[in-house]
């Protein structure tokens, strides 16, 4: 069902507002003037909003009954602790007294951690995608008291968001019949969607699986790997399917998209070349600039696909990356009791990626001129930086994201040293820089221990 931002809202003057795809911890430096009921939440993400002036509730019977009793629409915000754009919207809008005043006056406001409530996240992500033809976090939804959609989007800049809240409130007051009619139509659609989401009992025929693999190959970038030309997520499930079909057929064209993708991921900025671990996705087609959050489930899925690919290709790089990712998880995400935490944030000190990036001057200060030259040549560190204004979320000043543009054998030859000597020296340099990096203010840790994600990791 295609929802063209719902005719009722357009009739109310609610033309679609520009919303960026949202995907952390931007906090106000001011003292806490407000404390809302999220202070009692168990979720670190919800607790980050406990001092917003917005009168937040957690999802539950109390707040849902309140909305019905007061006949007020619901504003539902769904996000997670490592989501960069969630934090941006929190800082810009949810910490604003003016915007909070509009929300509190006209809506019952609910905050949801999508990692705690994947069931709600799945339903309302479907709603958001139906209305806007895009998805992402933060999800920003306006609902009837019966939890049916009025309007949905992702991140909104503060002035647009304030205007949107005011327009929805006006439509609720003056065009209620149209809203109710639209919500009823969406109710029917959601019921049909829920029935269609029931798992299929039959085993898929082998030819269907092979056909699916053929179609997947066509969607991979043949030069840079991955799928698409914008944001690139590790396509773990697609690569796993291609490897499985390749194991039965031996067709090289099924293996090539996997190796191209893993080669670029292993060498790109999406991978943490000092501390290990994989970021959630790259914001560019070359895998250079990630959103820097590290999610437990990505560590599980990506290490697994590297290991599977190593078993097929015997390529040592894949085994090394799998081991380094698992070492990172044990070092940084394992709790004293043995379970695994959910997420390491993208931001620290109010800046995304600040913990991970380097200037050439910083590298020289740690390694000295000779070793710094070797290190910078291998990891693409330059005076001007490789993370710049071409990327919309680049910080000010020259910053470098470590990535590998030339093989170690090439760099070793350029510097007139043996490959083994190069690798030995590089290992020592990485260890020195990692010690220095660990003295920086670390990104926030979401210490929820989720059974599903732990199952993947184990």
XYZ file of C-alpha atoms in Angstrom:
458
model
C 0.000 0.000 0.000
C 1.554 3.297 -1.107
C 0.739 6.136 1.326
C 1.434 9.519 -0.230
C 1.893 11.340 3.070
C -1.820 10.883 3.620
C -4.326 13.088 1.870
C -5.826 14.251 5.134
C -2.595 15.900 6.262
C -1.969 17.486 2.909
C -5.481 18.907 3.135
C -4.508 20.351 6.503
C -1.545 22.123 4.924
C 0.885 19.413 6.002
C 2.913 19.145 2.834
C 5.799 16.688 3.203
C 8.645 18.238 5.134
C 12.280 17.492 4.387
C 13.544 14.752 6.660
C 17.016 13.283 6.496
C 17.513 9.582 6.959
C 18.251 9.340 10.626
C 20.583 7.023 12.129
C 24.195 9.719 19.707
C 25.159 10.999 22.473
C 24.737 14.723 22.076
C 23.904 15.980 25.502
C 23.323 19.431 26.809
C 26.035 20.950 28.943
C 23.414 22.795 30.985
C 22.407 21.622 34.418
C 19.350 19.408 34.580
C 16.249 21.583 34.964
C 13.861 18.719 34.229
C 13.503 15.112 35.232
C 10.776 13.016 33.655
C 9.617 9.466 34.339
C 12.284 7.956 32.032
C 14.686 8.359 34.949
C 13.278 5.005 36.150
C 13.782 3.227 32.793
C 16.179 0.307 32.538
C 17.206 1.239 28.985
C 20.326 3.455 28.731
C 18.753 5.033 25.650
C 15.613 6.035 27.489
C 17.662 7.306 30.409
C 19.475 9.644 28.002
C 16.103 11.424 27.646
C 15.245 11.486 31.342
C 16.132 15.182 31.652
C 14.359 16.372 28.520
C 11.592 18.918 29.127
C 9.347 16.602 27.069
C 6.914 14.739 29.322
C 8.018 11.306 28.117
C 6.393 7.993 28.982
C 7.613 4.486 28.340
C 5.318 2.336 26.187
C 2.765 0.611 28.406
C -0.869 0.314 29.397
C -0.820 3.415 31.606
C 0.165 5.795 28.846
C -1.986 4.126 26.186
C -5.051 4.396 28.426
C -4.144 8.019 29.167
C -4.187 8.826 25.449
C -7.627 7.244 25.055
C -9.054 8.853 28.187
C -7.825 12.320 27.194
C -8.555 11.745 23.490
C -5.070 13.029 22.616
C -2.889 11.914 19.723
C 0.348 10.112 20.527
C 3.807 11.273 19.504
C 5.969 8.139 19.332
C 9.742 8.429 19.017
C 11.696 5.207 18.413
C 15.487 5.087 18.450
C 18.511 3.507 20.099
C 21.532 4.597 22.063
C 24.158 4.440 19.308
C 22.055 6.250 16.705
C 23.773 9.472 15.660
C 20.688 11.217 14.261
C 18.655 10.166 17.293
C 21.038 12.188 19.420
C 21.018 15.103 17.011
C 17.215 15.284 17.135
C 17.276 14.892 20.909
C 19.663 17.807 21.263
C 17.922 20.042 18.726
C 14.279 19.292 19.491
C 13.721 17.270 22.655
C 15.975 19.504 24.751
C 14.158 22.590 23.434
C 11.756 24.153 25.935
C 9.756 25.655 23.073
C 9.279 22.391 21.170
C 8.658 20.459 24.388
C 5.902 22.936 25.187
C 4.135 22.131 21.929
C 4.546 18.367 22.401
C 3.354 18.420 26.014
C 0.350 20.594 25.233
C -1.005 18.587 22.320
C 0.327 15.020 22.536
C 0.962 12.084 24.799
C 4.677 11.495 24.236
C 6.195 8.011 24.243
C 9.865 7.020 23.889
C 10.800 3.491 22.756
C 14.209 1.814 22.610
C 13.954 -0.223 19.430
C 16.406 -2.772 20.843
C 14.159 -3.433 23.844
C 10.991 -3.516 21.739
C 11.826 -4.965 18.316
C 8.161 -5.908 17.961
C 7.027 -2.278 18.065
C 9.975 -1.234 15.927
C 9.019 -3.703 13.202
C 5.391 -2.561 13.096
C 6.105 1.143 13.039
C 9.058 0.828 10.671
C 6.622 -0.781 8.253
C 4.255 2.147 8.792
C 7.039 4.690 8.240
C 8.198 3.002 5.055
C 4.647 2.826 3.729
C 4.070 6.534 4.323
C 7.472 7.901 3.279
C 9.040 5.111 1.164
C 12.090 5.290 3.410
C 13.028 4.174 6.877
C 15.602 4.781 9.567
C 16.021 6.137 13.054
C 14.917 8.157 14.824
C 11.424 7.190 13.812
C 8.991 10.010 14.489
C 5.331 8.993 14.372
C 2.064 10.708 15.169
C -0.645 8.208 16.109
C -4.285 8.201 17.113
C -5.007 7.165 20.722
C -5.734 3.723 19.208
C -2.074 3.650 17.971
C -2.908 4.001 14.267
C -0.794 6.292 12.110
C -1.549 9.900 11.293
C 1.911 10.794 9.986
C 5.438 9.361 10.120
C 8.993 10.303 9.276
C 12.526 9.972 10.561
C 14.760 12.910 11.536
C 13.336 16.434 11.263
C 15.285 19.662 11.790
C 13.922 21.584 14.791
C 11.978 24.318 12.978
C 10.398 21.801 10.611
C 9.592 19.499 13.514
C 7.929 22.274 15.526
C 5.846 23.260 12.490
C 4.921 19.618 11.923
C 3.762 19.184 15.536
C 1.616 22.310 15.280
C 0.067 21.204 11.980
C -0.767 17.721 13.240
C -2.347 19.237 16.358
C -4.406 21.589 14.166
C -5.506 18.713 11.915
C -6.498 16.659 14.974
C -8.713 19.474 16.171
C -10.289 20.549 12.892
C -10.161 17.567 10.528
C -10.813 14.681 12.847
C -13.199 12.846 10.521
C -10.590 12.656 7.762
C -7.947 11.463 10.214
C -10.231 8.746 11.560
C -11.064 7.600 8.039
C -7.387 7.424 7.079
C -6.505 5.569 10.289
C -9.243 3.005 9.629
C -7.850 2.342 6.163
C -4.386 1.863 7.624
C -5.802 -0.488 10.259
C -7.071 -2.767 7.480
C -3.721 -2.593 5.743
C -1.810 -3.469 8.923
C -4.068 -6.443 9.594
C -3.437 -7.778 6.080
C 0.299 -7.159 6.457
C 0.403 -8.991 9.793
C -1.339 -12.009 8.298
C 1.055 -11.999 5.374
C 4.013 -11.941 7.768
C 3.246 -15.449 9.061
C 6.207 -17.778 8.472
C 6.008 -20.067 5.458
C 5.886 -23.724 6.428
C 7.093 -25.191 3.137
C 10.754 -25.766 2.318
C 11.896 -23.509 -0.519
C 12.757 -25.421 -3.707
C 16.465 -25.429 -4.584
C 15.740 -23.726 -7.914
C 14.061 -20.824 -6.090
C 17.126 -20.353 -3.922
C 19.407 -20.456 -6.970
C 17.199 -17.918 -8.778
C 17.351 -15.624 -5.767
C 21.151 -15.858 -5.762
C 21.199 -14.941 -9.462
C 19.096 -11.864 -8.776
C 21.288 -10.843 -5.848
C 24.432 -10.910 -7.968
C 22.894 -8.275 -10.236
C 22.438 -5.879 -7.318
C 26.041 -5.979 -6.053
C 28.470 -3.212 -6.996
C 30.981 -5.160 -9.152
C 33.849 -2.730 -8.463
C 33.438 -1.620 -4.846
C 31.286 -4.407 -3.467
C 28.170 -4.063 -1.409
C 24.732 -3.110 -2.643
C 23.795 0.353 -3.880
C 25.685 3.567 -4.502
C 24.941 5.472 -1.295
C 24.977 4.204 2.266
C 26.415 0.693 2.328
C 25.576 -1.829 5.009
C 27.428 -5.134 5.211
C 25.086 -7.390 3.164
C 25.698 -10.376 5.410
C 22.613 -12.434 4.591
C 22.997 -11.917 0.851
C 26.663 -12.974 1.003
C 25.798 -16.007 3.105
C 23.235 -17.119 0.522
C 25.700 -16.626 -2.340
C 28.325 -18.686 -0.492
C 25.843 -21.488 0.149
C 24.758 -21.680 -3.484
C 28.388 -21.398 -4.611
C 29.236 -24.406 -2.425
C 26.743 -26.445 -4.456
C 27.421 -25.066 -7.930
C 31.036 -23.854 -7.907
C 30.039 -20.910 -10.122
C 32.707 -18.217 -9.739
C 30.244 -15.420 -10.527
C 28.492 -16.183 -7.213
C 31.732 -15.924 -5.247
C 33.057 -12.736 -6.843
C 30.525 -10.327 -5.259
C 31.340 -11.798 -1.842
C 35.110 -11.495 -2.133
C 34.916 -8.019 -3.672
C 32.681 -6.847 -0.825
C 34.742 -8.438 1.942
C 38.015 -7.142 0.506
C 36.680 -3.584 0.492
C 35.102 -3.905 3.937
C 38.282 -5.394 5.399
C 40.380 -2.507 4.103
C 37.863 0.337 4.394
C 37.166 2.831 7.134
C 34.096 0.856 8.182
C 36.593 -1.463 9.901
C 38.459 -0.261 13.022
C 42.062 -0.943 12.045
C 43.446 -0.223 15.510
C 40.994 -1.802 17.916
C 39.111 -4.250 15.729
C 35.368 -4.380 15.202
C 33.106 -3.294 12.380
C 30.935 -0.184 12.248
C 27.266 -0.467 11.396
C 27.462 0.987 7.885
C 29.394 3.277 5.572
C 27.903 6.578 4.452
C 29.676 6.422 1.093
C 29.985 3.899 -1.721
C 33.712 3.332 -1.058
C 33.295 2.065 2.530
C 35.496 4.923 3.800
C 33.311 7.002 6.143
C 31.133 5.045 8.569
C 28.655 6.053 11.142
C 31.000 4.897 13.859
C 28.646 2.958 16.132
C 29.562 -0.678 16.737
C 26.544 -2.945 17.218
C 26.918 -6.402 18.749
C 24.838 -8.078 16.051
C 27.083 -6.644 13.312
C 30.155 -8.053 15.056
C 28.441 -11.450 15.128
C 27.221 -11.475 11.531
C 30.302 -9.939 9.915
C 32.800 -12.128 11.779
C 30.721 -15.138 10.731
C 30.717 -14.212 7.037
C 34.467 -13.516 7.103
C 34.990 -16.958 8.609
C 32.693 -18.644 6.081
C 34.484 -16.901 3.219
C 37.856 -17.932 4.617
C 36.772 -21.559 4.682
C 35.923 -21.289 0.982
C 38.834 -19.139 -0.243
C 41.569 -19.752 2.380
C 42.320 -16.033 2.134
C 44.292 -15.163 5.260
C 42.892 -11.605 5.446
C 39.411 -12.986 6.104
C 40.551 -15.216 8.959
C 42.468 -12.308 10.477
C 39.494 -9.964 10.336
C 37.189 -12.583 11.864
C 39.614 -13.120 14.752
C 40.138 -9.379 15.278
C 36.405 -8.716 15.432
C 35.913 -11.473 17.996
C 38.900 -10.214 20.008
C 37.332 -6.758 20.008
C 34.024 -8.106 21.298
C 35.695 -9.958 24.154
C 37.846 -6.937 25.034
C 35.181 -4.240 24.848
C 31.668 -5.676 24.830
C 31.811 -8.630 27.226
C 30.349 -8.111 30.678
C 32.080 -9.485 33.808
C 29.272 -12.076 34.015
C 30.023 -13.277 30.486
C 27.148 -11.790 28.490
C 27.717 -9.276 25.710
C 26.693 -5.621 25.763
C 24.653 -4.150 22.926
C 26.484 -1.206 21.449
C 29.432 1.145 21.504
C 28.312 4.644 20.505
C 29.493 6.677 17.508
C 29.965 9.946 19.383
C 32.216 11.155 22.136
C 32.560 14.683 23.504
C 29.640 15.679 21.290
C 31.377 14.734 18.018
C 30.836 11.705 15.868
C 33.972 9.636 15.292
C 36.209 11.838 17.429
C 37.538 8.818 19.300
C 38.683 7.078 16.106
C 40.139 9.691 13.750
C 43.695 11.043 13.487
C 45.615 13.969 12.096
C 49.039 13.329 10.584
C 50.507 15.506 13.339
C 49.006 13.277 16.025
C 50.465 10.187 14.349
C 53.945 11.753 14.137
C 53.791 12.781 17.791
C 53.294 9.145 18.820
C 55.448 7.302 16.273
C 58.173 9.732 15.226
C 58.887 10.794 11.648
C 60.234 7.521 10.210
C 57.563 5.154 11.493
C 54.829 7.750 10.940
C 55.756 7.932 7.258
C 55.354 4.176 6.915
C 52.123 4.099 8.911
C 50.551 7.041 7.084
C 51.465 5.605 3.697
C 49.712 2.343 4.498
C 46.662 3.769 6.282
C 45.967 6.741 3.978
C 46.782 9.444 6.554
C 47.509 12.820 4.928
C 47.999 16.435 5.975
C 44.730 17.482 4.356
C 42.759 14.507 5.736
C 40.461 12.070 3.971
C 37.265 12.942 5.889
C 36.226 16.329 4.561
C 33.353 18.468 3.348
C 32.481 15.946 0.646
C 30.867 13.986 3.461
C 27.968 15.846 5.022
C 28.715 14.855 8.618
C 32.481 15.586 8.504
C 33.888 17.426 11.546
C 35.836 20.671 11.122
C 39.552 20.496 10.357
C 41.686 17.788 8.714
C 40.740 14.340 9.970
C 41.809 10.922 8.753
C 39.892 7.673 8.959
C 42.324 4.772 8.840
C 41.859 2.668 5.735
C 44.080 0.615 3.432
C 44.495 1.817 -0.151
C 47.642 -0.174 -1.037
C 48.665 -3.683 -0.113
C 51.363 -4.113 2.512
C 53.671 -5.682 -0.048
C 53.527 -2.498 -2.147
C 54.214 -0.201 0.824
C 57.048 -2.430 2.043
C 58.657 -2.296 -1.394
C 58.308 1.491 -1.533
C 60.168 1.762 1.762
C 62.774 -0.848 0.870
C 61.940 -3.302 3.634
C 60.813 -6.911 3.685
C 57.154 -7.794 4.042
C 57.679 -9.565 7.372
C 59.641 -6.608 8.734
C 56.854 -4.282 7.553
C 54.174 -6.341 9.295
C 56.203 -6.538 12.508
C 56.789 -2.792 12.593
C 53.182 -2.071 11.681
C 51.964 -4.216 14.576
C 54.118 -2.252 17.002
C 52.919 1.070 15.639
C 49.282 0.068 15.901
C 49.808 -0.988 19.508
C 51.348 2.403 20.386
C 48.549 4.358 18.763
C 45.910 2.174 20.398
C 47.354 2.951 23.838
C 47.103 6.667 23.076
C 43.592 6.311 21.684
C 42.421 4.504 24.808
C 43.280 7.633 26.809
C 40.684 9.613 24.859
C 37.124 10.032 26.121
C 35.453 6.827 24.877
C 32.121 6.677 23.090
C 29.170 5.748 25.277
C 28.407 2.105 25.995
C 24.879 0.696 25.891
C 25.197 -2.075 28.468
C 21.887 -3.798 27.753
C 22.359 -7.545 27.366
C 19.855 -8.735 24.757
C 19.253 -12.463 24.474
C 18.749 -12.471 20.695
C 21.939 -10.558 19.967
C 23.849 -12.658 22.485
C 22.555 -15.743 20.706
C 24.022 -14.463 17.434
C 27.344 -13.665 19.069
C 27.645 -16.967 20.882
